[in-house]
Coordinates of C-alpha atoms in Angstrom, one line a residue:
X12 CA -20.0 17.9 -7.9
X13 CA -16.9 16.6 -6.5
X14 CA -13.3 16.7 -6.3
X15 CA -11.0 16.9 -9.1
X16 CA -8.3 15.2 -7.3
X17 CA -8.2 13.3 -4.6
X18 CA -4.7 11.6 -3.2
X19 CA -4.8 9.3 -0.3
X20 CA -1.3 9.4 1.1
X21 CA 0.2 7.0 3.6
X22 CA 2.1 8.4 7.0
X23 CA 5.5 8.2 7.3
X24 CA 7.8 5.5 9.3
X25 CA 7.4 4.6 13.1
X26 CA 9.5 2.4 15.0
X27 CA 7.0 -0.4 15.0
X28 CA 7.0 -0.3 10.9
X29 CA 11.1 -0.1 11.6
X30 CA 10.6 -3.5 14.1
X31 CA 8.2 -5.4 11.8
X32 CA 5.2 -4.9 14.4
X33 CA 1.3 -4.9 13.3
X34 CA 0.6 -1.2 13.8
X35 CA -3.4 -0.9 13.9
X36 CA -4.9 2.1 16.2
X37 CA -1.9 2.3 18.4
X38 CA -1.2 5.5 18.8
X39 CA 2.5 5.5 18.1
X40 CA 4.6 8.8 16.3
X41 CA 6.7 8.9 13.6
X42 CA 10.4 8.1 13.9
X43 CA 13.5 10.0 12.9
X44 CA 13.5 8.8 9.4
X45 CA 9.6 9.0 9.3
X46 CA 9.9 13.2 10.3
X47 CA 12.4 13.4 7.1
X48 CA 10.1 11.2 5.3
X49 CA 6.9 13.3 5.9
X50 CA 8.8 16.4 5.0
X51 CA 10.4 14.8 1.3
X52 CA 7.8 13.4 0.1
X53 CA 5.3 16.7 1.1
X54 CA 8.0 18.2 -1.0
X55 CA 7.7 16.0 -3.9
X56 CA 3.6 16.0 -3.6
X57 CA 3.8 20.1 -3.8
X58 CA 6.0 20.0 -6.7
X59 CA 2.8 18.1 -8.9
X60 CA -0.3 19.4 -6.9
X61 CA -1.7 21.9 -4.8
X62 CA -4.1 20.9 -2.6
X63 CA -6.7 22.7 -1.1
X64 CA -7.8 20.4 1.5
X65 CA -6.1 18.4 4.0
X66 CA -8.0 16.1 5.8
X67 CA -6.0 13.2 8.3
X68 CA -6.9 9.8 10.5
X69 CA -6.5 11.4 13.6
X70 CA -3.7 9.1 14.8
X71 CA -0.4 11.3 16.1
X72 CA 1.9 9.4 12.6
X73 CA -0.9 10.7 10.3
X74 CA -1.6 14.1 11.8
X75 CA 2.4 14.3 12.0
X76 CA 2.7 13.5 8.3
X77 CA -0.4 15.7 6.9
X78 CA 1.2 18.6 9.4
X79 CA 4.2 18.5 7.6
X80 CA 2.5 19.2 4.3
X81 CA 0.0 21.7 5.3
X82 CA 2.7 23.8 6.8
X83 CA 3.9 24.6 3.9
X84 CA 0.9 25.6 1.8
X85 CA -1.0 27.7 4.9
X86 CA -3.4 24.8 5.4
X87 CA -5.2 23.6 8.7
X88 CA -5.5 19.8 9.0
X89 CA -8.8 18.0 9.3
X90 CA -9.0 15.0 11.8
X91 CA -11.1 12.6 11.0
X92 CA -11.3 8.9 12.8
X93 CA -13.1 7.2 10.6
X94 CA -9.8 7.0 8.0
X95 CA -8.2 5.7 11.2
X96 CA -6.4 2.6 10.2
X97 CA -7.8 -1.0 10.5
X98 CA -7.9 -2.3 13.7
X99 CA -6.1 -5.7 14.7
X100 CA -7.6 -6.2 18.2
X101 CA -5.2 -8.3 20.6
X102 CA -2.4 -8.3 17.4
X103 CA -1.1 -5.3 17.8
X104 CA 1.9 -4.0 18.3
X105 CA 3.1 -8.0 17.8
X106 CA 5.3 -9.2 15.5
X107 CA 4.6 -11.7 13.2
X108 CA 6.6 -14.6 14.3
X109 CA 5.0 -13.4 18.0
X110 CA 1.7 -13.7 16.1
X111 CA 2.2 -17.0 14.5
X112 CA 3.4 -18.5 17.6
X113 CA 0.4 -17.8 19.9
X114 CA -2.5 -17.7 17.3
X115 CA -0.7 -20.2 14.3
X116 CA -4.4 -20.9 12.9
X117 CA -5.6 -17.5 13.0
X118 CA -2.8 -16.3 11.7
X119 CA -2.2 -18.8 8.6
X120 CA -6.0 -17.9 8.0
X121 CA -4.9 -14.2 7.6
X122 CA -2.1 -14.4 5.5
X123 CA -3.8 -16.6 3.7
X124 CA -6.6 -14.0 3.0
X125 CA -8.7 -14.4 5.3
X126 CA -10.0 -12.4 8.1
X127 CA -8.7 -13.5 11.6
X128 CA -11.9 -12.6 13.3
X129 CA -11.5 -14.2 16.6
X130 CA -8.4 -11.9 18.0
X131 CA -11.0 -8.8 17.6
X132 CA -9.3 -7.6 14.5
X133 CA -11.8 -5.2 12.1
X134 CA -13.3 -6.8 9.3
X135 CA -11.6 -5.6 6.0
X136 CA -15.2 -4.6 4.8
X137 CA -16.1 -2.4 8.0
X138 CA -13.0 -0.4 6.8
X139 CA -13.8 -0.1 3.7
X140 CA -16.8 1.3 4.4
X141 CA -15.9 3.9 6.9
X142 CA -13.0 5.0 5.1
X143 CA -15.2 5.2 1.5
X144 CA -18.0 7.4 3.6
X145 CA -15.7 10.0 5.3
X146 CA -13.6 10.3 1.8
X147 CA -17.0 10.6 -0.4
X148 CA -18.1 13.5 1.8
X149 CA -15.2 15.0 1.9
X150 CA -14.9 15.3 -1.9
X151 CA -18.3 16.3 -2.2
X152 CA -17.6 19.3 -0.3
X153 CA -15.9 20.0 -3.1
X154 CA -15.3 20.8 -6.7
X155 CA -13.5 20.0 -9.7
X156 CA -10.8 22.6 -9.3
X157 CA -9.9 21.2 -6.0
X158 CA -7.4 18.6 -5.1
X159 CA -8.0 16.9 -1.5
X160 CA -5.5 15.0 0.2
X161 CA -6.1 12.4 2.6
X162 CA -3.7 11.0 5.0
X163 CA -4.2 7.8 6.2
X164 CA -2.5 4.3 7.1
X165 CA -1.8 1.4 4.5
X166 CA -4.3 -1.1 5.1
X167 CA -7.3 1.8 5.2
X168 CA -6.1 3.3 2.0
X169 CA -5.9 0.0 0.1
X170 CA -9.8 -0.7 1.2
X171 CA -10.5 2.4 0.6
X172 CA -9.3 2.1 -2.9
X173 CA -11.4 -1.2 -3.6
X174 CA -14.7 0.3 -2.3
X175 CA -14.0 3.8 -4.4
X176 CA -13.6 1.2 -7.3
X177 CA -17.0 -0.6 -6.7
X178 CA -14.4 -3.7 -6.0
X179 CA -15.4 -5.9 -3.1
X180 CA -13.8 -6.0 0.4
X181 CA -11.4 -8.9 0.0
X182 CA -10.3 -6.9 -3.3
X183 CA -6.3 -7.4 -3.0
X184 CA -4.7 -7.0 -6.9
X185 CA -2.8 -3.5 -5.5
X186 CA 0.7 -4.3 -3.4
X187 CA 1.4 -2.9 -0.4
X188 CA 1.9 1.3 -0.6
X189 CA 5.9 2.3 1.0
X190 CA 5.3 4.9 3.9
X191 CA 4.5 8.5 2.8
X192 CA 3.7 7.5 -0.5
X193 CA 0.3 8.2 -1.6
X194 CA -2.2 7.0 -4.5
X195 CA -4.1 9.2 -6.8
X196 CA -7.9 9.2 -7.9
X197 CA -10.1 11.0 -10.1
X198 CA -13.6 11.4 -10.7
X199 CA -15.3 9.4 -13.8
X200 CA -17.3 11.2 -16.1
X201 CA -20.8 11.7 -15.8
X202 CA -22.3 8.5 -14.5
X203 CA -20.1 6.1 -15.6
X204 CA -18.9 3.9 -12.8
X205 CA -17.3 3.3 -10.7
X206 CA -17.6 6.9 -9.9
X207 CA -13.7 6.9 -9.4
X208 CA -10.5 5.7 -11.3
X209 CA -7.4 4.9 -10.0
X210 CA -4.6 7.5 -11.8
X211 CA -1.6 6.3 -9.8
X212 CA -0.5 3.7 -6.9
X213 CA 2.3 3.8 -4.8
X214 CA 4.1 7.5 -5.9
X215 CA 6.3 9.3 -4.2
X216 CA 10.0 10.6 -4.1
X217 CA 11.8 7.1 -4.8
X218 CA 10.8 4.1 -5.7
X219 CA 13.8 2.4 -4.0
X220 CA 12.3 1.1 -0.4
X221 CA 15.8 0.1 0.8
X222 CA 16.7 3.6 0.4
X223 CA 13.7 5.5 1.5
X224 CA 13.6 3.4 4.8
X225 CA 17.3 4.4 5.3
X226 CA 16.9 7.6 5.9
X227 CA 18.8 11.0 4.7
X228 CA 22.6 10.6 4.0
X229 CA 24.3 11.2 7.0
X230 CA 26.7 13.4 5.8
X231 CA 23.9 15.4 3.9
X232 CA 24.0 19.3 5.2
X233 CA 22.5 19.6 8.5
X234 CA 20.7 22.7 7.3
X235 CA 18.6 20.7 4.6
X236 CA 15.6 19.7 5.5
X237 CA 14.4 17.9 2.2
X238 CA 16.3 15.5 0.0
X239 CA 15.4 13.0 -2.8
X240 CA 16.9 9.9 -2.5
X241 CA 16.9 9.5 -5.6

C-alpha cells in the first residue's frame, strides 16, 4: 500500500527569494510576508484536504511553513534532510548578476541546462534521488485513506516530481512552483507506471505572484491572521 495523497508543498518567502539570491541549504527563515504566506495558504490546503502526516526538509523556512499547517490540525512535524533543497556549493546566497560575473561560463552552462558542477553545486540527479527515497518511504508508511504532505524547497520538489514520474534528472517541462504553493500526486493503479501521476502543479491561494509576494493589505484588520488575495 501507499498513500492516497501526497502534496509536496513549497515554503513560504525569505528575504533572499525577496533579494533575488540562490537559496540552497542556507539556513535562512521566513520573512514577514513569508509568516502570512505559510499561514494562507495552510488555510487554503485545509479547506481541500486533511492530512494526516506532515513531514518537512529540516531547514528553519520549511519547518516554519509545515509548523504553520500542523498547528492547526494537532499534527507533529517530521524533519527529514534528505528533502533538504539542492545544494549550490560556493553560489549561494549570490545573486545572479554576482554569479554571472565571477563564474560567466559556469553560469551560462546552468541556465542553459546544464549542471554547473565545478562551484560544488548538487547534481540535479542526486536530488532527485534522495528526495524520491525519503517521499517513497514515507508514503509507504501509509495507506490509501491518508493524505501526506511534504514540505520542501522548489528545486527538490520539481526533481522530485520527475523521478516520482519515471522522467529523467534533467526532466524540466513543469515551471517554477510560487512560494507556499504546493503540487499534488496520486498513486496509479495497480502496476501501471509510473507508480505516481501528477493531479495538480503549482496550487495554492492565488495565482497572481505580484500579489502573493506583496504581502496582506496593509490596512487589512490587524486581528486576521489569514486572507486570500484573491
Amino acid at each position: 500500500m501507499t498513500v492516497g495523497r501526497l502534496l509536496l508543498w513549497r515554503h513560504g518567502r525569505t528575504a533572499y527569494n525577496a533579494g533575488a539570491r540562490l537559496q540552497g541549504q542556507v539556513d535562512i527563515p521566513l520573512d514577514d510576508v513569508g509568516r502570512w504566506q505559510a499561514r494562507t495558504a495552510a488555510a487554503a490546503l485545509l479547506a481541500r484536504h486533511t492530512p494526516t502526516r506532515v513531514v518537512s526538509s529540516d531547514l528553519s523556512r520549511a519547518a516554519q511553513t509545515a509548523t504553520a499547517l500542523a498547528r492547526m490540525i494537532g499534527l507533529e512535524v517530521e524533519l527529514d534532510a534528505r528533502v533538504r533543497e539542492r545544494g549550490f556549493g560556493e553560489w549561494e546566497g549570490l545573486t545572479g548578476q554576482e554569479i554571472s560575473a565571477r563564474w560567466p561560463e559556469d553560469y551560462a552552462l546552468w541556465r542553459g541546462g546544464g549542471e554547473p558542477s565545478r562551484v560544488g553545486a548538487e547534481s540535479r540527479a542526486a536530488v532527485a534521488e534522495r528526495t524520491a527515497a525519503a517521499i517513497t518511504e514515507h508514503a509507504a508508511a501509509l495507506d490509501r485513506t491518508d493524505t501526506l504532505v511534504v514540505v520542501s524547497h522548489g528545486a527538490a520538489i520539481s526533481s522530485a516530481v520527475a523521478a516520482l514520474m519515471s522522467m529523467p534528472a534533467d526532466w524540466r517541462a513543469i515551471a517554477g512552483m510560487h512560494n507556499a504553493h504546493w503540487a499534488e500526486l496520486v498513486p496509479s493503479s495497480g502496476s501501471v507506471e509510473p507508480a505516481w501521476r501528477l493531479a495538480a502543479y503549482n496550487l495554492g491561494p492565488t495565482d497572481a505572484s505580484s500579489d502573493w509576494n506583496a504581502g496582506p493589505d496593509r490596512d487589512a484588520d490587524e486581528t486576521t491572521t489569514t486572507r486570500d488575495p484573491d
